[in-house]
C-alpha positions as CSV (number, residue, x, y, z in Angstrom):
1,F,59.1,-14.7,28.2
2,E,56.2,-13.1,26.4
3,P,57.5,-10.0,24.6
4,N,54.0,-9.0,23.4
5,N,52.3,-9.4,26.8
6,Y,50.7,-5.8,27.2
7,S,49.8,-6.4,30.8
8,A,53.5,-7.4,31.6
9,H,54.7,-4.2,29.9
10,L,52.3,-2.0,31.9
11,G,53.1,-3.8,35.1
12,K,56.8,-3.4,34.6
13,G,56.5,0.3,33.9
14,I,54.3,0.9,36.9
15,A,56.6,-1.1,39.1
16,A,59.5,1.0,38.1
17,G,57.6,4.0,39.2
18,Y,56.7,2.6,42.6
19,L,60.3,1.3,43.1
20,S,61.9,4.6,42.2
21,P,64.4,5.7,44.8
22,P,63.7,9.1,46.5
23,Q,66.5,10.7,44.4
24,K,65.1,9.8,41.0
25,F,61.6,9.1,39.7
26,R,61.9,6.6,36.9
27,G,59.4,8.3,34.6
28,D,60.9,7.1,31.3
29,E,60.3,3.5,32.4
30,V,56.8,4.3,33.4
31,I,56.1,6.0,30.0
32,K,57.8,3.2,28.0
33,G,55.8,0.5,29.9
34,A,52.5,2.3,29.2
35,K,53.2,2.9,25.5
36,E,54.4,-0.6,25.0
37,A,51.3,-2.0,26.7
38,I,49.0,0.0,24.5
39,E,51.0,-0.9,21.4
40,N,50.8,-4.6,22.2
41,A,47.2,-4.7,23.3
42,P,44.6,-6.3,21.0
43,T,42.7,-3.7,19.0
44,E,39.4,-4.5,20.8
45,M,41.1,-3.8,24.2
46,K,43.2,-0.6,23.4
47,E,40.6,1.7,24.9
48,E,40.4,-0.4,28.1
49,V,44.2,-0.5,28.3
50,N,44.4,3.2,27.8
51,L,42.2,3.9,30.8
52,D,43.9,1.3,32.9
53,A,47.3,2.8,32.1
54,A,46.1,6.3,32.8
55,K,44.7,5.4,36.2
56,K,47.9,3.4,37.2
57,I,50.2,6.2,36.1
58,N,48.2,8.7,38.1
59,A,48.4,6.4,41.1
60,V,52.2,5.9,40.9
61,C,52.7,9.7,40.4
62,S,50.5,10.6,43.3
63,A,52.4,8.1,45.6
64,Y,55.8,9.7,44.8
65,K,56.7,12.6,47.1
66,I,59.1,15.3,46.1
67,E,60.3,17.8,48.7
68,G,62.4,20.9,48.3
69,A,63.0,23.5,45.5
70,S,66.4,22.2,44.3
71,N,67.3,21.7,40.7
72,E,67.1,17.9,41.4
73,A,63.6,18.3,42.8
74,Q,62.5,20.3,39.8
75,I,63.8,17.5,37.5
76,H,61.7,15.0,39.4
77,R,58.6,17.1,39.2
78,Y,59.2,17.4,35.4
79,E,59.4,13.6,35.1
80,I,56.1,13.3,37.0
81,L,54.5,15.9,34.8
82,K,55.6,14.1,31.7
83,C,53.8,10.9,33.1
84,L,50.8,12.7,34.1
85,E,50.5,14.4,30.6
86,L,50.6,11.0,29.0
87,A,48.0,9.7,31.4
88,N,45.8,12.7,30.6
89,G,46.1,12.0,26.9
90,Y,44.8,8.4,27.5
91,A,42.0,9.6,29.7
92,P,41.3,13.3,29.2
93,E,38.1,13.3,31.1
94,D,39.4,11.7,34.2
95,E,39.1,14.4,36.9
96,N,41.6,12.6,39.2
97,I,44.4,13.0,36.5
98,L,43.4,16.6,35.9
99,M,43.7,17.3,39.6
100,S,47.1,15.7,39.8
101,L,48.3,17.8,36.8
102,Y,47.3,21.1,38.3
103,F,47.8,20.5,42.1
């Protein structure tokens, strides 16, 4: 109903991550939601939305568990890594995100 509602865009992206089935992490939707949220946020709130998006992306990526060493598992890890790299770009000094990226 509100195509410019930055909060809704972020919520939709994060929800896609949490609702991802075990076989496929929906990282592209997480990234799209975060980018659209920041794009639609008022100028004076962009920094706050960046930080919020970064924390929420880190949380959803940390909640998604990938087991095994199959090619499929590697693809899921890559999707999570892409999301965490975006989060790190939004909040480069957040130690929790850095820990998620490297461990």
